[in-house]
Each structure stands twice: as structure tokens, then as C-alpha cells.
């Protein structure tokens, strides 16, 4: 067996180390790297399923111009010519790059260098604008630099961990497991602040289901409370900070009385008091925050409201203490380091004259950008008004992920030239591209990434790039050369780019800037290849990196002091109204990554949530006539969607939750970005993706259909359809209101293909029809139609596709639409790693009386690999177990 390659996971910002072993025949074994400091061997469900995403069939293999396969020279010439022509006629600000936290640092660096140093515009922005921009702005206001002061180890040491707007259990699962272990071992107190009760709440001692958008009010109240209770670290505040008084006055302005602010935040007074008391008594406290904080029109203020409380208590930069912004994408941090945001220049330098001069000289730049460029939402607006005429999108899918996605699609459609670099054959954005460039991706790309705790790790290739896919850095350098900048982009490989990037960070730095890789400027290709994970700053005097900053001050404002920032509560940009009475909250599910271009390839990951959905509180559902498993149309001022309804009392009444993952590539009317408000935080430019006023309306289809096939289905017209990758098949769920007179020909039309045998069952009066197609005894397609949403279980149908030949019982089962005889249906998947379904778990609980999560793990293995499903197993246990019956009311169990 080949030796394992050490690399990192391409998904979330935890940045787990991964060991990949080539098993031959295109098979790979993927395991957690026991030596990587981010995960010590653990992986979550997404990381564990990485080997399922590696097939060459799922890759974009050749460059395309106007939809036609072409050679690299033609494609690169076209991009360079279009950009040159626009720049010549309209100036450098008429072109733009829209890039991504999923690029390697090296590609990110050259893209930024090309735009800001050689094209002469700062119109390069990144999808991190939708993700981390508020954290960046908040860090810079407070610290004078975009620095994450602490690290993951702080979660092990903390007495209390507060999670604000973070569903850590699903979005940073390995960190969540680490916190859960810390809690088990020494009782860490966990507090979750989130309008929804998420899976993360399973380890919470306290959950404050605040009214959406009231975080500033809550943390201002905390600041005033801590001050009133004598928790000020006078020495730290006096020596290392400024503006405490102003921030405190602002905190008092809205009224610091707990009862009033608890009412404003929509939670109980006792709950707020308990939270404040926990913060007050915990010397070691970490506040983890994520998109519930950042994706808000007051995202930056939310960040500073949190940081203010850590500065007041001096609980920052010491073991077990500090604000911890967890990043989303694998290289969100790397992007910030190179300057991928339009309002930063490079290497954590901005557009002040001193920085511009430093970067200009270091790059020997012929056309240095001297002012910030357009931020993501503005960039697409600038296409609408004709200011931007050529756009290059790299490693992001803005037609799905930007707010007001209909308008973004219009911009892509009217933009005179659009190039897209991606690794998959198709996504919603590529449909608008004039030129499509096939890039390498996880498995074949080579570079570095930086995770949430400033840890730089190598991402190493372990397979040859399929087709003609090329490294992103190379594609960018090739275009740069064609634009006349060959010498400045003559990099032989990623090691050389990294060394230059490190060189810029160190250039005339002398401790004046936080981002300093002076200890890494001498890396040659072999030492780059051998680079071990290291946390920046990495100084030439201390090449081991740096675990924490700011414990003894040393902030990066010119006076070395941190700033308290006076913040005031403001309402979200668009208020609720009679026409749009509900808050649309959007986010993630456990087993999918963003627009599903890669996780969508894994049959295992597809089983957890099989359809686009809206989660609605049962009270709201009753008011709008919605039922569990039915459908609802959602409408906002900006767009519409049609989704499956899930009743869920973990929603705050008045708020609904919709995942961001589904696109036009795999569904109809399920792109939630079409509805999301394009309003942004005035400071950070980050969209308010967690608060859009919407209305709900019940939708009643006349028919429901399930099509399970080995080959692609031609869906045709339907109000609702969605397709997922199943085991040995593809599964399409449909529903519609159209009248269909002949279901048999409807089914045959959609399946196509050459089948030797056709089985059918029709009950026209009952509206139920079932068809199966076979080829040489093997099931190739099965279609089930019903007037109700009572279609067969997906797990049972997929099992039929795993059978070598269908016996009479199996054929009868297909026509009956359910397991014939006594075959057991495992039900919807809960544990993706070991394929354990909900019915397996229910049976273990009720029949075998296995009554704890650990015991279930021993019996069924469920929850014992990545642990991502442990909270769901607990919820199933809670639901199945009979309530405790007490003999006398006095013995009631709490
Ligand atoms: N499985 C999975 N994991 C991922 C990703 C993925 O696509 N799938 N994406 C990665 C990326 S890029 C990112 S950025 C991270 C995101 O990670 P998270 O930020 O943890 O995830 P989200 O689901 O976007 O939102 C977090 C929570 O914010 C809450 N929220 C909404 N409004 C408010 C509010 O006003 N106040 C507070 N306090 N909370 C609020 C929501 O209810 C939600 O539970 O996840 C990363 N990890
Ligand atoms: N409503 C709402 N919208 C949101 C959010 C939300 O919470 N709510 N969250 C926002 C956040 S935090 C984020 S980070 C964004 C994410 O949104 P996107 O960035 O649009 O999502 P992805 O699906 O990750 O897109 C990445 C693309 O890059 C491709 N790719 C993967 N690897 C490579 C590579 O190495 N090179 C190249 N060239 N391409 C590659 C993938 O195939 C895919 O098409 O969504 C944002 N949008
Ligand atoms: S927590 Fe999961 S998705 Fe995130 S880096 Fe680790 S394995 Fe990958
Ligand atoms: Mo993100």
C-alpha cells in the first residue's frame, strides 16, 4: 500500500488534518490525521465521506469558450484579450475578480497581486464578504488589526464557553466534539445564544433563544452588568485599552436594567441574569461566534459588543480566554492574509499611503491600486449600471450564494464578459460564463490554507489532475503573462509564491503588523513540501509560531492600545410587515457543503436531509395551514421558493429556517438566495443573510412522484423537483399541480434508456401508479406516483438497486411500493458513517432497550466515528423513551 499523504480537509475552517492512502483502482482511504493540532485524528461526517467525491466523472475536464470544448491557449487568450480590451477602453476599474475562501493561499495571492498591483484596481472581492467581513471589521476596530487572539486549545481550558450565532455541532463538528469532551471531563459550562434551538444546544447548560438581531442589546447589557459588578480588570483596561467610558455610556443608553433588556431580547429575565452571572464568575471564558453575528446589518457592532466584554475583564489572549471568531471556509483566513477583500491591500495592510508605498515597492508594481474597490454586493450592482464589463469568478457560485440571487443572475447575464474557474462540469454560475476554466481541486491541488486559529497547513495532492485541469495559481499567472506581466508572475510552483507572500508580510514590518511570516521567507520547494502546521505570526526569531496574542496588550493601533467601541442596538434593515410577517433565517445542514457541488456527490451525505425544506414552528404552521411533509411557497420582496415543510418546535415562533444548499442544478425553485435581502452592514459590507421578512403560503400539489434511476432523468416541467445522489442510483422527488392524463407514457418519457422489461401497476381511480424498468434482470428505474405525499421509503428503494437480480418477492414489492414480506426498512439515515437509520435506532431503543447514546454506539456503532449524529441520537432517545413517572409529585425529577 502507498504511503499516506498528509493533507487537510477542503471544507470548514476547523482545518482538520487528513491522511489519504491510495488503495489503487481510483480508491482512496481517508482518515483523520492523529498528529494535526486542529483535530488530532477526528473527522466529521463530511470529512469522512471525502473519498466519495473524487470521481473524474464529476470533474470539469477541459476549457470551454462559448460552451465549446477548446484548448488552454484559446481560453487563456480570450480571457486576457477581453480584460485588456475593457481596461484599455474603460480603465482598470471596469474589470473585477470575484474570488473565494476556497482558493489556496498561493492562488489567492497571485489573483490579488494581479488586480491590485498590475491591473491597477482594487475590484477583487471574495465570498468571504458574505462570511467573515464583519469579524474582520470588528477585529480591526478593536485591535487595529484583523487578528484572532486565541486558539482551539482555549476551548479545553475554559470554564465557560458562550456560542453566539454558531451552530458548532453541524458547522464546526470537530471543534464541537472537542468542546463536548472538555465538558465531559471537567464540566465546562456551555451557553448558546441563537434564536433557534440547534443541535449545538444538546451540550448547552443554557440556551438563550433571543429575538433575531438583538445581540448588541444583550452584550451591551453584559458590559454594563460586568462594570456594575466590579469585574473591570483595571490594570488591563488602563494600560492596554482606550475609550472604555464611551463604550460604557453607550451600553447604558438603551437601558441596562435586566428586566427591560430581557424583554427587548425576547428572553426571560432569569435567563439573562444566569448568563451574566456565568460570564461574571468565569475567569476563563471563550465567546465563540459565527454567522448569527457576522451576517447582520449590525454584524460589526455585534462583534465589537462581544469583544468589549472581553477587554473589560482582560479575558483575552490568555489560556482559556478570548473572543473566537470561527471561520467558515477552509481558507477564509488565508484570503484575509493576502488581501482578498476589496477594502484591504495585501498582507494585512490597507490603503493608507505608507502601506501603498510598501506594497508598491515590494511588488515593483506598475499600477498599484490606491483606494478600496467594490465589495461583493456592490460589484454585481456595478455590472448592472455598466461600470463593470468583465468579471472573473473563481471557486464560488454567486448565482446561488449571493443575496438577491435573481438580480445577481441578471448581472451575470448582461455582463459583456464572464469567465469562471471551477472544478465541476456545471453549476448555476457557469451557465452564464463565456469562458470556463477547469481547475484542480482537493486531491489534485497543491498549496496552503489557514484555519480559524491562524494555523497554516499544507494541502498536498495525492492524485493526478483529471483531464486538462490546471492549478488556479497557474491559470491566473498564465493570464497575467498574456496581459503583459510575465516577469512578475513567473512562478515555478506554489512554494515560490508562498515565499514571496511570506516576504511581503515581513517587508518593513518590524513588529508593526500582526501578519508576519518572516520565519518562512526562506522556504524552498522541499521545505515548503515538508511544512508542518504552524500558527502565525511566525517570526524569524521564533519559527515555532505563536499560540496567542494580546495577553499582555501589544495591540496594533499606533498607540499599542485596543479600542472599546461604542455600539448601539439597531433593528434589522427591513422590518416585518403585514405583507411579510415572518423572519427568514438561512444557514446550513450537517452533511452538505454550500451549493453541494462536492458533498452532493456522496450518497452517504445525501441521506441526512434529502430535500430542500423550510422549518416552521408548529404554531406558525397552524396559522398558515401548513402540515409536516406538505409544501409551502415562500415569498419575499426579492423572490420566491417552493419547499417541503418540516414542523419543528426548535424554531422561535415568527422565525423560519431554510438551508442554503439547493440550487437550480439539482432542484426547482429552491435557491433561497433569491429571497434574501441584499441589505448589508454599512461598515463591513456583509449581507444580512439571517433576517429577511417573508410570507408563507400552503401549496397543495395534485400529485407526488418518486423517480429512482441508474441513469439521468429528464425531469421536464414540474412545480417541485429535487434530485440527490443515491446508492447506485439517482433519486428525484417531484410534485405538481398539472393534470397528467397518461402516467405510463409520462414515466417512460422521463426515463428514456433501453430497458428489456417493464412492470406496471396502475390504479387510475386512486391516482396511484407504479412502474419499474429492468435490464437483464437488474432494476434500472422505479417510478412511484401518488395523490398524497406517502411515497415509499428512500432507503428501501435504494436497497432494491443494490440487488443483483430481482426475485418475485422483490418485483411484487416494487409494484406494491413497499417491502414485501418482512424485510426491515432502516428509515431515514441518522448516522452517515455507519448507515444507521432512524428505524434501526427506534428498534434498538424500544425492542432491545438500549437506552443511552454510548450504549447505542456499542451496539450499532452509530455515533462512534465522527460523532456528528450523537445529538440526533439523543433526540431520538428522548422522543422514544417513556416520560419518567413519579410516585409522588414531591419526587419529580428535574
Ligand atoms: N455542514 C456544513 N458546515 C459548514 C458549512 C456548510 O456549508 N455545511 N459552511 C462553512 C461556512 S463557509 C461557514 S461561514 C460556517 C457557518 O457556521 P455557522 O455560523 O455556525 O452556521 P449558520 O447555520 O450559517 O448560522 C449559525 C446560526 O446563527 C443563528 N442566528 C440567526 N440569526 C441570529 C441572530 O440574530 N443572533 C444570533 N445570536 N444567532 C442568529 C442561526 O439560527 C444559526 O443557527 O459553517 C462552515 N461549516
Ligand atoms: N442566504 C445565505 N446565503 C449565504 C450564506 C448564508 O448563511 N445564507 N452563507 C454565505 C457564506 S458564509 C459563504 S462562505 C458562501 C459560500 O458560497 P459559495 O462560495 O458560492 O459556495 P460553494 O458551493 O462552496 O462554491 C464554491 C465553488 O468552487 C468550486 N471549487 C471547489 N474547489 C475549487 C478549486 O480548488 N478551484 C476552483 N476554481 N473552484 C473550486 C466548487 O465546485 C463550487 O462551485 O455562501 C454565502 N451565502
Ligand atoms: S470539522 Fe469536518 S468539515 Fe470541518 S475541517 Fe474537520 S472534517 Fe472537514
Ligand atoms: Mo462562510
Coordinates of C-alpha atoms and ligand atoms in Angstrom, one line a residue, residues 12-13 46 131-132 164-168 170-173 193-196 198 210-215 290-293 295 302 327-329 585-594 657 660-661 690, ligand 1:
X12 CA -14.8 24.1 7.0
X13 CA -12.5 26.4 8.8
X46 CA -18.3 15.4 5.6
X131 CA -18.9 35.2 5.7
X132 CA -16.2 36.9 7.7
X164 CA -23.2 33.2 19.8
X165 CA -24.9 32.6 16.4
X166 CA -22.9 29.5 15.9
X167 CA -24.3 26.0 15.2
X168 CA -20.9 24.5 16.1
X170 CA -23.1 21.0 12.5
X171 CA -20.8 23.6 11.1
X172 CA -17.6 23.0 13.0
X173 CA -18.3 19.5 14.2
X193 CA -27.2 32.3 22.1
X194 CA -29.3 31.6 19.0
X195 CA -32.9 32.2 18.1
X196 CA -33.2 28.5 17.1
X198 CA -29.9 23.9 17.3
X210 CA -33.1 35.6 21.6
X211 CA -35.2 37.6 19.2
X212 CA -33.2 37.7 15.9
X213 CA -30.9 40.7 15.7
X214 CA -30.8 41.6 19.4
X215 CA -27.2 40.5 20.2
X290 CA -20.1 32.9 13.7
X291 CA -22.7 33.8 11.1
X292 CA -25.6 34.7 13.6
X293 CA -23.2 37.6 14.5
X295 CA -24.4 38.1 8.7
X302 CA -22.2 42.7 17.3
X327 CA -14.2 30.9 10.1
X328 CA -16.3 29.1 7.7
X329 CA -14.3 28.2 4.7
X585 CA -33.2 32.8 8.8
X586 CA -30.9 30.8 6.5
X587 CA -27.9 28.6 7.2
X588 CA -26.5 25.1 7.0
X589 CA -27.3 21.5 7.5
X590 CA -24.9 18.9 8.9
X591 CA -24.0 16.9 5.9
X592 CA -24.0 19.3 2.9
X593 CA -21.4 21.9 2.0
X594 CA -22.7 25.2 0.4
X657 CA -35.2 28.4 8.8
X660 CA -28.7 27.5 1.7
X661 CA -27.6 24.4 -0.2
X690 CA -30.1 35.9 8.6
Ligands
LIG1 N1 -22.2 21.3 7.4 C1 -21.7 22.4 7.0 N2 -20.7 23.0 7.7 C2 -20.2 24.2 7.3 C3 -20.6 24.8 6.1 C4 -21.6 24.2 5.3 O1 -22.0 24.6 4.2 N3 -22.1 23.0 5.8 N4 -20.1 26.0 5.7 C5 -19.0 26.6 6.4 C6 -19.0 28.1 6.4 S1 -18.4 28.8 5.0 C7 -19.5 28.9 7.4 S2 -19.4 30.5 7.2 C8 -19.8 28.3 8.7 C9 -21.1 28.9 9.3 O2 -21.3 28.3 10.5 P1 -22.5 28.8 11.5 O3 -22.4 30.3 11.6 O4 -22.4 28.1 12.7 O5 -23.8 28.4 10.7 P2 -25.1 29.0 10.1 O6 -26.1 27.9 10.0 O7 -24.9 29.9 9.0 O8 -25.7 30.0 11.3 C10 -25.4 29.9 12.6 C11 -26.6 30.3 13.5 O9 -26.9 31.7 13.5 C12 -28.2 31.7 14.0 N5 -28.8 33.1 14.0 C13 -29.6 33.6 13.1 N6 -29.9 34.9 13.4 C14 -29.2 35.2 14.6 C15 -29.2 36.3 15.5 O10 -29.7 37.4 15.2 N7 -28.4 36.2 16.6 C16 -27.7 35.1 16.9 N8 -27.0 35.0 18.0 N9 -27.8 34.0 16.1 C17 -28.5 34.0 15.0 C18 -28.9 30.7 13.2 O11 -30.2 30.3 13.8 C19 -27.9 29.6 13.1 O12 -28.2 28.5 13.9 O13 -20.0 26.9 8.5 C20 -19.0 26.2 7.9 N10 -19.3 24.8 8.1

